[in-house]
């Protein structure tokens, strides 16, 4: 027997602020949040721009805040039986601080006593983040961390859906978080993936790359039976989920988007049909991703592809890495509930290789009943989630 997966709560924070209204005023109005980074010295790096919310905050605190908001919205009691699944690479800031204050390190003067920083080094362990979140929420159940880069929180969500559908859990809290730090700014810069001009223009001919962003979100997933017993308010349903790996290249997607197609077909088969009213794309504004994603969506939808609106909300939030999947799931849920398509901001000249409806620059009103949100990661990993209006 397969159990229906319902969504009963969410919490979210991006550079625009906390909660749904902040997303409506930023993402849905098409206002990019990119500004100079102030939490560390950007002098050695290729760009000083990202979508951040200012100073550094421990990742565990951010996860606890958004997950606490999701649990409160869902009305779950503090001692509920609930699995906690987190997409995270751990807290790189704690690791950077540890090495800078270790004996003999050139930056040891950053902190006179390295002992507190050494204690925080445990926060770099992804599994610790999941365990700490479960403790902070006071729930009982399985705690798992997913570390597969930009599909991490989407993978956590797909696994949570499978736990509920198979009857192994009634409540799952799925979360993800990423805060802009030096480690990844350096890595993406050295790979020439960062925008050269401070703008993120997915699917445009003049796109030059991505910019990073702070993001965190959590969703509460429940079986229909459990939600009914509690009298919970249902926000939507996750009706399909899929994952795949094309293993084409360590950093570039297959040029035909085969991994995306496989993951999305699996999700649609679960959801019971091919109809989709909107796609929240991976849309990184890199030269290799956008045409590959376009070809994949054309293969997926066939003759209907030109009529399915597609947008990249990374044009406003930046790339949220491990948090991308769950934050973009929340954005997709809001699109369904509000009847508004979030735009691809900063859209300029169309790329001939990217020839779909990308909702350029302005939000559109639309009757959206079923939406697809997709993510991709290094190594050819792909995820797809189908969310439907309640």
Short mmCIF file of C-alpha atoms in Angstrom, two decimals:
data_model
loop_
_atom_site.label_atom_id
_atom_site.label_comp_id
_atom_site.label_asym_id
_atom_site.label_seq_id
_atom_site.Cartn_x
_atom_site.Cartn_y
_atom_site.Cartn_z
CA UNK A 1 0.00 0.00 0.00
CA UNK A 2 1.28 3.47 -0.94
CA UNK A 3 0.54 6.34 1.42
CA UNK A 4 -0.15 9.88 0.19
CA UNK A 5 2.53 12.44 1.14
CA UNK A 6 1.14 15.78 2.35
CA UNK A 7 2.97 18.99 3.16
CA UNK A 8 1.72 20.61 6.38
CA UNK A 9 4.38 23.15 7.35
CA UNK A 10 7.41 25.06 6.12
CA UNK A 11 9.97 27.58 7.27
CA UNK A 12 12.33 29.49 4.98
CA UNK A 13 15.03 32.12 5.09
CA UNK A 14 16.97 33.68 2.21
CA UNK A 15 18.84 36.92 1.67
CA UNK A 16 15.42 38.55 1.32
CA UNK A 17 14.54 37.69 4.91
CA UNK A 18 12.46 35.15 6.77
CA UNK A 19 9.15 33.65 5.72
CA UNK A 20 6.87 33.54 2.71
CA UNK A 21 6.27 37.30 2.44
CA UNK A 22 10.00 37.94 2.07
CA UNK A 23 10.06 35.51 -0.87
CA UNK A 24 7.02 37.20 -2.42
CA UNK A 25 8.69 40.62 -2.22
CA UNK A 26 12.02 39.36 -3.56
CA UNK A 27 11.80 36.21 -5.66
CA UNK A 28 8.27 36.71 -6.99
CA UNK A 29 8.81 40.39 -7.75
CA UNK A 30 12.05 39.55 -9.60
CA UNK A 31 14.38 41.60 -7.41
CA UNK A 32 17.90 40.06 -7.22
CA UNK A 33 19.44 40.10 -3.74
CA UNK A 34 23.10 40.34 -4.79
CA UNK A 35 25.33 42.75 -2.88
CA UNK A 36 28.93 42.92 -1.63
CA UNK A 37 29.86 40.22 0.89
CA UNK A 38 30.70 41.65 4.31
CA UNK A 39 31.24 38.55 6.47
CA UNK A 40 34.81 37.87 5.28
CA UNK A 41 37.55 39.46 3.18
CA UNK A 42 36.78 38.85 -0.50
CA UNK A 43 40.07 40.34 -1.74
CA UNK A 44 41.60 37.01 -2.86
CA UNK A 45 38.52 35.93 -4.83
CA UNK A 46 37.07 36.60 -8.29
CA UNK A 47 33.94 38.33 -7.03
CA UNK A 48 32.78 40.10 -3.90
CA UNK A 49 29.09 39.58 -4.67
CA UNK A 50 26.56 37.12 -3.30
CA UNK A 51 23.03 37.07 -1.92
CA UNK A 52 23.66 37.04 1.83
CA UNK A 53 21.85 38.24 4.92
CA UNK A 54 24.88 39.94 6.42
CA UNK A 55 27.06 38.59 9.22
CA UNK A 56 27.87 34.96 9.92
CA UNK A 57 25.36 32.85 11.86
CA UNK A 58 26.08 29.23 12.90
CA UNK A 59 24.43 26.81 10.50
CA UNK A 60 22.84 24.89 13.38
CA UNK A 61 21.00 28.03 14.49
CA UNK A 62 19.71 28.72 11.00
CA UNK A 63 18.47 25.13 10.63
CA UNK A 64 16.80 25.27 14.04
CA UNK A 65 15.03 28.53 13.15
CA UNK A 66 13.54 27.39 9.84
CA UNK A 67 12.68 23.90 11.10
CA UNK A 68 11.12 25.37 14.22
CA UNK A 69 8.94 27.59 12.03
CA UNK A 70 7.91 24.58 9.92
CA UNK A 71 7.02 22.52 12.99
CA UNK A 72 5.05 25.44 14.46
CA UNK A 73 3.12 25.93 11.21
CA UNK A 74 2.33 22.21 11.12
CA UNK A 75 1.27 22.25 14.78
CA UNK A 76 3.46 19.30 15.72
CA UNK A 77 3.98 18.68 19.45
CA UNK A 78 7.54 18.98 20.69
CA UNK A 79 7.90 15.25 21.50
CA UNK A 80 6.47 14.05 18.18
CA UNK A 81 7.78 10.92 16.47
CA UNK A 82 9.38 12.41 13.36
CA UNK A 83 12.37 11.59 11.20
CA UNK A 84 14.80 14.49 10.62
CA UNK A 85 16.57 14.54 7.24
CA UNK A 86 19.02 17.34 6.44
CA UNK A 87 20.88 18.32 3.30
CA UNK A 88 24.17 19.90 4.35
CA UNK A 89 27.91 19.86 3.86
CA UNK A 90 28.44 20.93 7.47
CA UNK A 91 29.54 24.35 8.64
CA UNK A 92 32.61 25.38 6.64
CA UNK A 93 32.93 28.59 8.65
CA UNK A 94 33.73 26.58 11.77
CA UNK A 95 36.37 24.62 9.84
CA UNK A 96 37.96 27.76 8.41
CA UNK A 97 38.08 29.38 11.84
CA UNK A 98 39.62 26.24 13.33
CA UNK A 99 42.51 26.16 10.88
CA UNK A 100 43.10 29.87 11.19
CA UNK A 101 43.48 29.60 14.96
CA UNK A 102 45.42 26.31 15.10
CA UNK A 103 48.95 26.54 16.58
CA UNK A 104 51.34 27.79 13.93
CA UNK A 105 48.61 29.10 11.60
CA UNK A 106 49.49 32.49 10.03
CA UNK A 107 46.11 33.95 11.05
CA UNK A 108 46.23 32.68 14.64
CA UNK A 109 45.63 36.19 15.92
CA UNK A 110 42.01 35.96 14.74
CA UNK A 111 41.16 34.53 18.15
CA UNK A 112 43.38 34.52 21.22
CA UNK A 113 42.12 31.17 22.50
CA UNK A 114 41.53 28.51 19.79
CA UNK A 115 39.77 26.13 22.20
CA UNK A 116 36.21 27.42 21.58
CA UNK A 117 36.81 27.20 17.83
CA UNK A 118 38.10 23.64 18.21
CA UNK A 119 34.88 22.76 20.03
CA UNK A 120 32.90 24.16 17.11
CA UNK A 121 34.80 22.01 14.60
CA UNK A 122 32.27 19.24 15.26
CA UNK A 123 29.76 21.46 13.43
CA UNK A 124 31.55 20.69 10.17
CA UNK A 125 30.30 17.09 10.42
CA UNK A 126 27.03 16.82 8.42
CA UNK A 127 25.66 14.03 10.60
CA UNK A 128 26.14 16.18 13.68
CA UNK A 129 24.01 18.89 12.06
CA UNK A 130 21.12 16.44 11.60
CA UNK A 131 21.44 15.13 15.16
CA UNK A 132 21.65 18.65 16.60
CA UNK A 133 18.54 19.69 14.69
CA UNK A 134 16.57 16.73 16.02
CA UNK A 135 17.68 17.61 19.54
CA UNK A 136 16.77 21.28 19.08
CA UNK A 137 13.28 20.34 17.87
CA UNK A 138 12.78 17.77 20.62
CA UNK A 139 11.40 15.16 18.22
CA UNK A 140 12.03 11.41 18.31
CA UNK A 141 13.07 9.42 15.26
CA UNK A 142 15.67 8.74 12.58
CA UNK A 143 18.21 11.47 11.85
CA UNK A 144 20.10 11.46 8.56
CA UNK A 145 22.34 13.88 6.66
CA UNK A 146 22.55 14.03 2.87
CA UNK A 147 25.77 15.41 1.45
CA UNK A 148 25.38 15.11 -2.34
CA UNK A 149 26.03 18.79 -3.01
CA UNK A 150 23.36 20.80 -4.84
CA UNK A 151 20.76 18.00 -4.71
CA UNK A 152 21.30 17.30 -0.98
CA UNK A 153 18.10 18.76 0.44
CA UNK A 154 16.06 17.59 -2.56
CA UNK A 155 17.45 14.08 -1.95
CA UNK A 156 16.50 14.38 1.72
CA UNK A 157 12.97 15.37 0.69
CA UNK A 158 12.68 12.50 -1.80
CA UNK A 159 13.85 10.06 0.86
CA UNK A 160 11.35 11.51 3.31
CA UNK A 161 8.56 11.03 0.77
CA UNK A 162 9.62 7.42 0.27
CA UNK A 163 9.59 6.78 4.03
CA UNK A 164 6.02 8.02 4.23
CA UNK A 165 4.79 6.37 1.02
CA UNK A 166 6.15 3.00 2.15
CA UNK A 167 4.57 3.29 5.60
CA UNK A 168 7.89 3.47 7.47
CA UNK A 169 7.16 6.95 8.87
CA UNK A 170 4.16 9.18 9.45
CA UNK A 171 6.03 12.47 9.89
CA UNK A 172 9.33 13.58 8.34
CA UNK A 173 11.02 16.95 8.73
CA UNK A 174 13.22 17.68 5.70
CA UNK A 175 15.62 20.60 5.82
CA UNK A 176 18.67 22.09 4.15
CA UNK A 177 20.93 25.07 4.67
CA UNK A 178 23.90 26.78 3.08
CA UNK A 179 25.64 30.01 4.09
CA UNK A 180 28.10 31.70 1.77
CA UNK A 181 31.67 31.12 2.95
CA UNK A 182 35.20 31.33 1.59
CA UNK A 183 35.69 27.64 0.76
CA UNK A 184 33.03 27.50 -1.94
CA UNK A 185 33.55 31.05 -3.16
CA UNK A 186 37.14 30.04 -3.90
CA UNK A 187 36.15 26.73 -5.52
CA UNK A 188 33.48 28.15 -7.81
CA UNK A 189 35.76 31.06 -8.68
CA UNK A 190 38.66 28.80 -9.61
CA UNK A 191 36.28 26.83 -11.83
CA UNK A 192 35.26 30.05 -13.64
CA UNK A 193 31.62 29.38 -12.73
CA UNK A 194 30.91 32.74 -11.08
CA UNK A 195 29.27 35.61 -12.95
CA UNK A 196 31.77 38.07 -14.37
CA UNK A 197 29.51 41.11 -14.20
CA UNK A 198 27.53 40.71 -10.99
CA UNK A 199 24.28 39.57 -12.61
CA UNK A 200 22.79 36.08 -12.92
CA UNK A 201 20.94 35.69 -16.23
CA UNK A 202 19.79 32.08 -16.69
CA UNK A 203 18.95 30.99 -20.25
CA UNK A 204 20.19 34.28 -21.77
CA UNK A 205 22.74 34.57 -24.57
CA UNK A 206 24.93 36.90 -22.49
CA UNK A 207 24.87 34.85 -19.27
CA UNK A 208 28.28 34.52 -17.62
CA UNK A 209 27.72 32.34 -14.58
CA UNK A 210 26.17 32.03 -11.15
CA UNK A 211 26.50 33.79 -7.82
CA UNK A 212 26.16 32.09 -4.44
CA UNK A 213 23.47 32.80 -1.87
CA UNK A 214 22.47 32.17 1.74
CA UNK A 215 19.46 29.94 2.11
CA UNK A 216 17.72 27.59 4.51
CA UNK A 217 14.34 25.93 4.57
CA UNK A 218 12.47 23.06 6.14
CA UNK A 219 9.23 21.29 5.30
CA UNK A 220 7.04 18.97 7.33
CA UNK A 221 5.81 15.96 5.37
CA UNK A 222 3.02 13.75 6.72
CA UNK A 223 1.02 10.75 5.69
CA UNK A 224 -2.58 11.62 4.86
CA UNK A 225 -3.82 9.44 7.71
CA UNK A 226 -1.65 11.17 10.29
CA UNK A 227 -2.58 14.63 9.03
CA UNK A 228 -6.28 13.76 9.20
CA UNK A 229 -5.96 12.37 12.73
CA UNK A 230 -4.32 15.59 13.89
CA UNK A 231 -6.67 17.85 11.96
CA UNK A 232 -3.64 19.44 10.30
CA UNK A 233 -3.97 22.12 7.63
CA UNK A 234 -2.75 20.70 4.32
CA UNK A 235 -0.67 23.10 2.20
CA UNK A 236 0.00 20.80 -0.73
CA UNK A 237 0.98 17.28 -1.71
CA UNK A 238 4.28 15.88 -2.95
CA UNK A 239 2.96 13.36 -5.46
CA UNK A 240 6.14 12.40 -7.28
CA UNK A 241 9.87 12.19 -6.70
CA UNK A 242 12.76 10.79 -8.65
CA UNK A 243 16.55 10.72 -8.77
CA UNK A 244 19.10 9.74 -11.40
CA UNK A 245 22.76 10.08 -12.33
CA UNK A 246 23.99 10.43 -15.88
CA UNK A 247 27.66 10.20 -14.73
CA UNK A 248 28.62 12.21 -17.80
CA UNK A 249 31.22 14.52 -16.25
CA UNK A 250 32.35 15.54 -12.79
CA UNK A 251 31.10 19.12 -13.20
CA UNK A 252 29.08 19.39 -16.43
CA UNK A 253 25.67 17.88 -17.17
CA UNK A 254 25.06 15.59 -20.10
CA UNK A 255 24.45 17.96 -23.06
CA UNK A 256 21.05 16.36 -23.72
CA UNK A 257 19.96 16.60 -20.08
CA UNK A 258 19.54 12.83 -19.78
CA UNK A 259 19.83 12.76 -15.99
CA UNK A 260 17.15 15.39 -15.60
CA UNK A 261 14.86 13.50 -18.00
CA UNK A 262 15.27 10.20 -16.15
CA UNK A 263 14.68 11.75 -12.71
CA UNK A 264 11.66 13.75 -13.90
CA UNK A 265 10.10 10.78 -15.70
CA UNK A 266 10.35 8.74 -12.51
CA UNK A 267 8.68 11.55 -10.56
CA UNK A 268 5.92 11.97 -13.13
CA UNK A 269 5.27 8.24 -13.28
CA UNK A 270 4.74 8.27 -9.52
CA UNK A 271 2.50 11.30 -9.80
CA UNK A 272 0.30 9.50 -12.29
CA UNK A 273 0.72 11.48 -15.50
CA UNK A 274 2.87 13.81 -17.59
CA UNK A 275 0.91 17.06 -17.08
CA UNK A 276 2.92 19.91 -15.51
CA UNK A 277 1.85 23.56 -15.26
CA UNK A 278 5.20 25.06 -14.21
CA UNK A 279 8.87 24.06 -13.84
CA UNK A 280 11.20 25.58 -11.27
CA UNK A 281 14.44 24.95 -13.14
CA UNK A 282 17.94 24.34 -11.87
CA UNK A 283 18.92 27.32 -14.06
CA UNK A 284 22.45 28.19 -12.96
CA UNK A 285 23.22 30.64 -15.80
CA UNK A 286 26.32 28.66 -16.72
CA UNK A 287 27.16 27.94 -20.35
CA UNK A 288 26.76 24.18 -20.05
CA UNK A 289 23.75 23.85 -17.72
CA UNK A 290 21.10 25.98 -19.38
CA UNK A 291 21.05 24.49 -22.91
CA UNK A 292 21.32 20.96 -21.48
CA UNK A 293 18.39 21.63 -19.17
CA UNK A 294 16.39 23.09 -22.06
CA UNK A 295 17.01 20.02 -24.24
CA UNK A 296 16.07 17.78 -21.34
CA UNK A 297 12.78 19.60 -20.82
CA UNK A 298 12.04 19.44 -24.56
CA UNK A 299 12.59 15.68 -24.46
CA UNK A 300 10.44 15.38 -21.34
CA UNK A 301 7.45 17.38 -22.60
CA UNK A 302 7.74 16.89 -26.35
CA UNK A 303 5.34 19.06 -28.36
CA UNK A 304 3.98 20.61 -25.15
CA UNK A 305 7.39 22.00 -24.10
CA UNK A 306 6.90 25.53 -25.55
CA UNK A 307 3.69 25.87 -23.54
CA UNK A 308 5.14 24.94 -20.12
CA UNK A 309 6.49 27.99 -18.25
CA UNK A 310 9.98 27.51 -16.82
CA UNK A 311 11.87 29.89 -14.55
CA UNK A 312 15.07 30.00 -12.54
CA UNK A 313 14.68 31.59 -9.12
CA UNK A 314 18.47 31.43 -8.68
CA UNK A 315 18.40 34.67 -10.70
CA UNK A 316 17.23 36.34 -7.47
CA UNK A 317 18.35 34.13 -4.56
CA UNK A 318 21.68 33.00 -5.96
CA UNK A 319 22.76 29.37 -5.93
CA UNK A 320 22.02 27.97 -2.47
CA UNK A 321 23.99 24.72 -2.96
CA UNK A 322 22.82 22.12 -0.41
CA UNK A 323 19.76 24.23 0.44
CA UNK A 324 18.62 24.69 -3.17
CA UNK A 325 16.22 21.75 -3.34
CA UNK A 326 14.13 22.51 -0.27
CA UNK A 327 14.13 26.30 -0.68
CA UNK A 328 13.00 25.95 -4.29
CA UNK A 329 10.35 23.44 -3.19
CA UNK A 330 8.94 26.12 -0.86
CA UNK A 331 9.04 28.68 -3.69
CA UNK A 332 7.22 26.21 -5.96
CA UNK A 333 4.62 25.57 -3.27
CA UNK A 334 4.00 29.33 -2.97
CA UNK A 335 3.62 29.57 -6.76
CA UNK A 336 0.88 26.93 -6.57
CA UNK A 337 -0.90 28.49 -3.62
CA UNK A 338 -0.69 32.10 -4.87
CA UNK A 339 -1.30 31.34 -8.55
CA UNK A 340 1.80 33.31 -9.54
CA UNK A 341 4.76 32.26 -11.69
CA UNK A 342 8.06 33.59 -10.28
CA UNK A 343 10.11 35.23 -13.03
CA UNK A 344 13.60 34.65 -14.35
CA UNK A 345 15.01 38.02 -13.32
CA UNK A 346 17.42 40.08 -15.41
CA UNK A 347 16.39 38.36 -18.62
CA UNK A 348 18.01 39.99 -21.66
CA UNK A 349 18.71 38.48 -25.08
CA UNK A 350 17.39 34.93 -25.53
CA UNK A 351 19.92 32.19 -26.31
CA UNK A 352 18.88 30.32 -29.49
CA UNK A 353 19.76 27.09 -27.66
CA UNK A 354 17.34 28.03 -24.86
CA UNK A 355 13.99 28.47 -26.54
CA UNK A 356 11.29 27.85 -23.91
CA UNK A 357 9.04 30.22 -21.97
CA UNK A 358 11.32 31.40 -19.15
CA UNK A 359 8.85 33.89 -17.56
CA UNK A 360 11.19 36.82 -18.27
CA UNK A 361 11.55 39.58 -15.68
CA UNK A 362 7.96 39.85 -14.44
CA UNK A 363 5.71 37.49 -12.48
CA UNK A 364 2.68 36.09 -14.28
CA UNK A 365 -0.68 35.09 -12.86
CA UNK A 366 -1.47 31.47 -13.70
CA UNK A 367 -3.71 28.61 -12.63
CA UNK A 368 -1.00 26.21 -11.45
CA UNK A 369 -2.16 22.87 -10.13
CA UNK A 370 0.94 20.70 -10.58
CA UNK A 371 4.56 21.85 -10.68
CA UNK A 372 7.94 20.23 -11.14
CA UNK A 373 11.09 21.40 -9.39
CA UNK A 374 14.44 19.99 -10.52
CA UNK A 375 18.01 20.19 -9.25
CA UNK A 376 21.38 18.93 -10.42
CA UNK A 377 24.79 18.47 -8.82
CA UNK A 378 28.38 17.54 -9.52
CA UNK A 379 28.93 14.01 -10.73
CA UNK A 380 25.72 13.96 -12.79
CA UNK A 381 23.27 13.73 -9.88
CA UNK A 382 19.71 14.87 -10.63
CA UNK A 383 16.52 15.12 -8.57
CA UNK A 384 12.90 15.90 -9.42
CA UNK A 385 9.96 16.64 -7.13
CA UNK A 386 6.31 17.02 -8.15
CA UNK A 387 4.17 19.17 -5.88
CA UNK A 388 0.41 19.65 -6.30
CA UNK A 389 -2.05 22.14 -4.93
CA UNK A 390 -4.07 20.96 -1.97
#
